[in-house]
C-alpha atoms as one frame of an Amber mdcrd trajectory, in Angstrom:
protein
  -9.928  -1.340  11.902  -8.836   0.414  15.049  -9.640   4.054  15.796  -7.169
   6.236  17.673  -8.710   7.573  20.897  -7.810  10.858  22.599  -5.864   9.133
  25.378  -3.792   6.918  23.085  -0.027   7.113  23.547   0.233   6.920  19.733
  -1.191  10.462  19.307   1.544  12.782  18.092   3.871   9.976  17.017   4.994
   9.594  13.408   2.508   7.704  11.243   5.262   6.266   9.105   6.816   4.414
  12.034   3.696   2.554  13.212   4.480  -0.471  11.084   8.032  -0.572  12.437
   7.162  -0.861  16.123   7.746  -4.368  17.453   4.522  -6.081  18.361   3.781
  -9.727  19.045   2.248 -10.954  15.772   0.387  -7.721  14.930   1.302  -5.439
  12.052  -0.031  -2.012  11.085  -0.506  -2.025   7.318  -2.531   1.157   6.719
  -3.147   4.465   8.462  -6.246   6.368   7.349  -6.300  10.060   8.179  -9.281
  10.701  10.466 -10.117  13.985   8.729  -9.894  12.866   5.100 -10.465   9.076
   5.361  -7.539   8.616   2.959  -4.393   6.553   3.507  -1.602   8.769   4.804
   1.749   7.658   6.160   3.106  11.203   6.471   2.705  13.448   9.483   1.709
  12.400  12.963  -0.987  10.152  14.404  -4.106  12.098  15.359  -7.301  11.354
  17.246  -9.794   9.531  14.977  -7.122   8.189  12.618  -7.910   4.597  11.649
  -5.342   1.835  11.658  -5.613  -1.403   9.741  -3.827  -4.033  11.801  -3.181
  -7.605  10.699  -3.065 -10.427  13.238  -5.311 -12.885  15.029  -8.367 -11.447
  16.746  -6.824 -11.876  20.196  -3.572 -10.220  19.144  -5.341  -7.273  17.485
  -7.594  -6.751  20.511  -4.535  -6.793  22.816  -2.722  -4.385  20.454  -5.725
  -2.032  20.696  -6.043  -2.280  24.478  -2.330  -1.650  25.036  -2.383   1.463
  22.853  -5.688   3.096  23.768  -7.379   2.255  20.479 -11.050   1.511  19.869
 -11.862  -1.630  17.900 -14.176  -0.606  15.066 -14.227  -3.808  13.062 -12.401
  -7.122  13.112 -12.356  -9.391  10.070 -10.675 -12.692   9.470  -8.015 -13.095
   6.788 -10.519 -15.128   4.791 -13.060 -12.287   4.869 -10.465  -9.773   3.699
  -9.291 -12.086   0.929 -12.875 -12.665  -0.201 -13.561  -8.906  -0.280 -10.412
  -8.221  -2.301 -11.009 -11.011  -4.809 -14.712 -10.302  -5.295 -14.408  -6.579
  -6.068 -15.444  -5.418  -9.499 -12.585  -3.935 -11.530
């Protein structure tokens, strides 16, 4: 997860377009509203919103650095898959 910092150029931009921006092998798949901690693709990006970005660790870290985002947590695809498959229904 990446947290939007106050100086990020993403602040004020449309949340719904984050996944459309071209980026070398990184893809935004979820935006969590910083105030409610719920997924929200409507409205604009705000400070403390959290982005879930898919890509290799190096690519995600570069994505964060280029956009003024703070890396909160990085997980491998295998870790994510394990978490999804091991959840109780």
